[in-house]
Amino acid sequence: QVQLVESGGESVQAGRPLRLSCAASGNTNNNFCMGWFRQAPGQEQEFVAGIDTDGMTIYADSVKGRFTISKDNTKNTLLLQMNDPKSEDSGTYTCTADLREGPGCLSIMRSYGGFWLQKYRGLGTQVTVFA
């Protein structure tokens, strides 16, 4: 089993950078395909960014060029650097991990319902971006 705990969420003014972290614990000997999803009130889970076991990254079009996903394997930590956040970026951000290897995991991650196909999911951290 793997536990994922997100942190770093807060209320910030639009344009001010924010960094989210996701700490993995438990059976972390494997190299995971990991990602970030977000959910606004009344909305479905939305794919934000993913990084596969080879370090390949993908982003939702809405955050491309503003957000950066990275993984520190020595610390078992997933990061999401949010630059120039906008009000539409508000929501609960949840990190996920899966054992699928290679870029195929990213295709699954960003597919419809991909959030529910991830083996491990955290409880989320709240981000509110105000004007």
PDB file of C-alpha atoms in Angstrom:
ATOM      1  CA  GLN A   1       0.000   0.000   0.000  1.00  0.00           C
ATOM      2  CA  VAL A   2       1.020   3.571  -0.678  1.00  0.00           C
ATOM      3  CA  GLN A   3      -0.273   6.637   1.122  1.00  0.00           C
ATOM      4  CA  LEU A   4      -0.290  10.022  -0.550  1.00  0.00           C
ATOM      5  CA  VAL A   5      -0.571  13.245   1.429  1.00  0.00           C
ATOM      6  CA  GLU A   6      -0.871  16.587  -0.311  1.00  0.00           C
ATOM      7  CA  SER A   7       0.128  19.939   1.153  1.00  0.00           C
ATOM      8  CA  GLY A   8       0.695  23.503   0.094  1.00  0.00           C
ATOM      9  CA  GLY A   9      -2.836  24.474  -0.787  1.00  0.00           C
ATOM     10  CA  GLU A  10      -3.936  27.930   0.276  1.00  0.00           C
ATOM     11  CA  SER A  11      -5.819  31.013  -0.757  1.00  0.00           C
ATOM     12  CA  VAL A  12      -3.705  33.203  -3.044  1.00  0.00           C
ATOM     13  CA  GLN A  13      -4.152  36.225  -5.195  1.00  0.00           C
ATOM     14  CA  ALA A  14      -4.205  35.626  -8.926  1.00  0.00           C
ATOM     15  CA  GLY A  15      -0.723  35.722 -10.385  1.00  0.00           C
ATOM     16  CA  ARG A  16       1.114  34.801  -7.203  1.00  0.00           C
ATOM     17  CA  PRO A  17       3.066  31.523  -7.461  1.00  0.00           C
ATOM     18  CA  LEU A  18       2.064  28.521  -5.429  1.00  0.00           C
ATOM     19  CA  ARG A  19       3.698  25.136  -4.993  1.00  0.00           C
ATOM     20  CA  LEU A  20       1.910  21.955  -4.038  1.00  0.00           C
ATOM     21  CA  SER A  21       3.616  18.894  -2.625  1.00  0.00           C
ATOM     22  CA  CYS A  22       2.574  15.292  -2.386  1.00  0.00           C
ATOM     23  CA  ALA A  23       4.460  13.018  -0.011  1.00  0.00           C
ATOM     24  CA  ALA A  24       4.338   9.295  -0.673  1.00  0.00           C
ATOM     25  CA  SER A  25       4.849   6.757   2.079  1.00  0.00           C
ATOM     26  CA  GLY A  26       4.447   3.056   2.545  1.00  0.00           C
ATOM     27  CA  ASN A  27       5.601   0.698  -0.185  1.00  0.00           C
ATOM     28  CA  THR A  28       7.456   3.252  -2.289  1.00  0.00           C
ATOM     29  CA  ASN A  29      10.133   0.929  -3.649  1.00  0.00           C
ATOM     30  CA  ASN A  30       8.509   1.000  -7.067  1.00  0.00           C
ATOM     31  CA  ASN A  31       8.797   3.815  -9.581  1.00  0.00           C
ATOM     32  CA  PHE A  32       5.347   5.294 -10.010  1.00  0.00           C
ATOM     33  CA  CYS A  33       3.541   7.129 -12.716  1.00  0.00           C
ATOM     34  CA  MET A  34       2.133  10.129 -10.866  1.00  0.00           C
ATOM     35  CA  GLY A  35      -0.213  12.971 -11.531  1.00  0.00           C
ATOM     36  CA  TRP A  36      -2.284  15.882 -10.285  1.00  0.00           C
ATOM     37  CA  PHE A  37      -6.003  16.263 -10.684  1.00  0.00           C
ATOM     38  CA  ARG A  38      -8.309  18.994  -9.479  1.00  0.00           C
ATOM     39  CA  GLN A  39     -11.982  19.283  -8.763  1.00  0.00           C
ATOM     40  CA  ALA A  40     -14.001  22.461  -8.522  1.00  0.00           C
ATOM     41  CA  PRO A  41     -17.316  22.433  -6.619  1.00  0.00           C
ATOM     42  CA  GLY A  42     -19.991  20.677  -8.634  1.00  0.00           C
ATOM     43  CA  GLN A  43     -17.500  19.592 -11.268  1.00  0.00           C
ATOM     44  CA  GLU A  44     -15.833  16.310 -12.135  1.00  0.00           C
ATOM     45  CA  GLN A  45     -12.211  15.485 -11.503  1.00  0.00           C
ATOM     46  CA  GLU A  46     -10.069  17.251 -14.081  1.00  0.00           C
ATOM     47  CA  PHE A  47      -6.636  16.096 -15.182  1.00  0.00           C
ATOM     48  CA  VAL A  48      -3.974  18.750 -14.561  1.00  0.00           C
ATOM     49  CA  ALA A  49      -0.529  17.211 -15.102  1.00  0.00           C
ATOM     50  CA  GLY A  50       1.239  13.863 -15.138  1.00  0.00           C
ATOM     51  CA  ILE A  51       4.750  12.448 -15.099  1.00  0.00           C
ATOM     52  CA  ASP A  52       5.569   8.907 -16.080  1.00  0.00           C
ATOM     53  CA  THR A  53       8.273   6.525 -14.883  1.00  0.00           C
ATOM     54  CA  ASP A  54      10.712   7.835 -17.509  1.00  0.00           C
ATOM     55  CA  GLY A  55      10.173  11.453 -16.526  1.00  0.00           C
ATOM     56  CA  MET A  56       7.965  12.354 -19.469  1.00  0.00           C
ATOM     57  CA  THR A  57       5.410  15.014 -18.581  1.00  0.00           C
ATOM     58  CA  ILE A  58       2.079  16.111 -19.978  1.00  0.00           C
ATOM     59  CA  TYR A  59      -0.255  18.937 -19.075  1.00  0.00           C
ATOM     60  CA  ALA A  60      -3.817  19.976 -19.566  1.00  0.00           C
ATOM     61  CA  ASP A  61      -4.036  22.714 -22.160  1.00  0.00           C
ATOM     62  CA  SER A  62      -5.448  25.080 -19.540  1.00  0.00           C
ATOM     63  CA  VAL A  63      -2.257  24.958 -17.452  1.00  0.00           C
ATOM     64  CA  LYS A  64       0.394  24.374 -20.090  1.00  0.00           C
ATOM     65  CA  GLY A  65       3.160  26.939 -19.818  1.00  0.00           C
ATOM     66  CA  ARG A  66       2.101  27.960 -16.300  1.00  0.00           C
ATOM     67  CA  PHE A  67       2.312  24.785 -14.215  1.00  0.00           C
ATOM     68  CA  THR A  68       5.260  22.434 -13.854  1.00  0.00           C
ATOM     69  CA  ILE A  69       5.111  18.920 -12.466  1.00  0.00           C
ATOM     70  CA  SER A  70       8.226  17.276 -11.074  1.00  0.00           C
ATOM     71  CA  LYS A  71       9.146  14.304  -8.973  1.00  0.00           C
ATOM     72  CA  ASP A  72      11.879  13.927  -6.372  1.00  0.00           C
ATOM     73  CA  ASN A  73      12.405  10.196  -6.124  1.00  0.00           C
ATOM     74  CA  THR A  74      14.913  10.527  -3.288  1.00  0.00           C
ATOM     75  CA  LYS A  75      12.267  12.186  -1.142  1.00  0.00           C
ATOM     76  CA  ASN A  76       9.287  10.295  -2.584  1.00  0.00           C
ATOM     77  CA  THR A  77       7.672  13.633  -3.291  1.00  0.00           C
ATOM     78  CA  LEU A  78       5.625  14.923  -6.197  1.00  0.00           C
ATOM     79  CA  LEU A  79       5.526  18.669  -6.799  1.00  0.00           C
ATOM     80  CA  LEU A  80       3.322  21.019  -8.757  1.00  0.00           C
ATOM     81  CA  GLN A  81       4.667  24.514  -9.318  1.00  0.00           C
ATOM     82  CA  MET A  82       1.762  26.799 -10.152  1.00  0.00           C
ATOM     83  CA  ASN A  83       2.877  30.027 -11.768  1.00  0.00           C
ATOM     84  CA  ASP A  84       0.453  32.763 -12.709  1.00  0.00           C
ATOM     85  CA  PRO A  85      -2.543  30.999 -11.171  1.00  0.00           C
ATOM     86  CA  LYS A  86      -5.968  32.199 -12.245  1.00  0.00           C
ATOM     87  CA  SER A  87      -9.338  32.053 -10.530  1.00  0.00           C
ATOM     88  CA  GLU A  88     -10.334  29.139 -12.747  1.00  0.00           C
ATOM     89  CA  ASP A  89      -7.474  27.146 -11.219  1.00  0.00           C
ATOM     90  CA  SER A  90      -9.300  27.029  -7.893  1.00  0.00           C
ATOM     91  CA  GLY A  91     -10.290  23.630  -6.588  1.00  0.00           C
ATOM     92  CA  THR A  92      -9.207  20.654  -4.569  1.00  0.00           C
ATOM     93  CA  TYR A  93      -5.952  19.282  -5.936  1.00  0.00           C
ATOM     94  CA  THR A  94      -5.314  15.586  -5.524  1.00  0.00           C
ATOM     95  CA  CYS A  95      -2.210  13.631  -6.392  1.00  0.00           C
ATOM     96  CA  THR A  96      -2.283  10.108  -7.726  1.00  0.00           C
ATOM     97  CA  ALA A  97       0.140   7.272  -8.260  1.00  0.00           C
ATOM     98  CA  ASP A  98       0.021   4.180 -10.411  1.00  0.00           C
ATOM     99  CA  LEU A  99       2.343   1.307 -11.230  1.00  0.00           C
ATOM    100  CA  ARG A 100       1.892   1.458 -15.001  1.00  0.00           C
ATOM    101  CA  GLU A 101       5.216   2.038 -16.726  1.00  0.00           C
ATOM    102  CA  GLY A 102       6.088   4.120 -19.751  1.00  0.00           C
ATOM    103  CA  PRO A 103       4.094   6.852 -21.539  1.00  0.00           C
ATOM    104  CA  GLY A 104       0.975   4.706 -21.752  1.00  0.00           C
ATOM    105  CA  CYS A 105       0.186   5.598 -18.184  1.00  0.00           C
ATOM    106  CA  LEU A 106      -0.139   9.244 -19.168  1.00  0.00           C
ATOM    107  CA  SER A 107      -2.681   8.450 -21.869  1.00  0.00           C
ATOM    108  CA  ILE A 108      -4.765   6.589 -19.318  1.00  0.00           C
ATOM    109  CA  MET A 109      -4.342   9.340 -16.760  1.00  0.00           C
ATOM    110  CA  ARG A 110      -5.711  12.081 -18.980  1.00  0.00           C
ATOM    111  CA  SER A 111      -8.487  10.001 -20.460  1.00  0.00           C
ATOM    112  CA  TYR A 112     -12.079  10.503 -19.360  1.00  0.00           C
ATOM    113  CA  GLY A 113     -12.406   9.038 -15.880  1.00  0.00           C
ATOM    114  CA  GLY A 114      -8.651   8.612 -15.652  1.00  0.00           C
ATOM    115  CA  PHE A 115      -8.637   9.759 -12.051  1.00  0.00           C
ATOM    116  CA  TRP A 116     -10.570   6.684 -10.962  1.00  0.00           C
ATOM    117  CA  LEU A 117      -8.168   4.392 -12.809  1.00  0.00           C
ATOM    118  CA  GLN A 118      -5.213   5.436 -10.677  1.00  0.00           C
ATOM    119  CA  LYS A 119      -4.266   2.851  -8.099  1.00  0.00           C
ATOM    120  CA  TYR A 120      -3.519   5.337  -5.321  1.00  0.00           C
ATOM    121  CA  ARG A 121      -5.127   8.715  -4.623  1.00  0.00           C
ATOM    122  CA  GLY A 122      -4.597  11.268  -1.879  1.00  0.00           C
ATOM    123  CA  LEU A 123      -7.287  13.223  -0.074  1.00  0.00           C
ATOM    124  CA  GLY A 124      -6.474  16.547  -1.682  1.00  0.00           C
ATOM    125  CA  THR A 125      -5.450  20.061  -0.748  1.00  0.00           C
ATOM    126  CA  GLN A 126      -7.587  23.137  -1.342  1.00  0.00           C
ATOM    127  CA  VAL A 127      -6.438  25.926  -3.638  1.00  0.00           C
ATOM    128  CA  THR A 128      -8.377  29.154  -3.918  1.00  0.00           C
ATOM    129  CA  VAL A 129      -7.251  31.832  -6.330  1.00  0.00           C
ATOM    130  CA  PHE A 130      -8.928  35.200  -5.929  1.00  0.00           C
ATOM    131  CA  ALA A 131      -8.742  38.279  -8.111  1.00  0.00           C
TER     132      ALA A 131
END
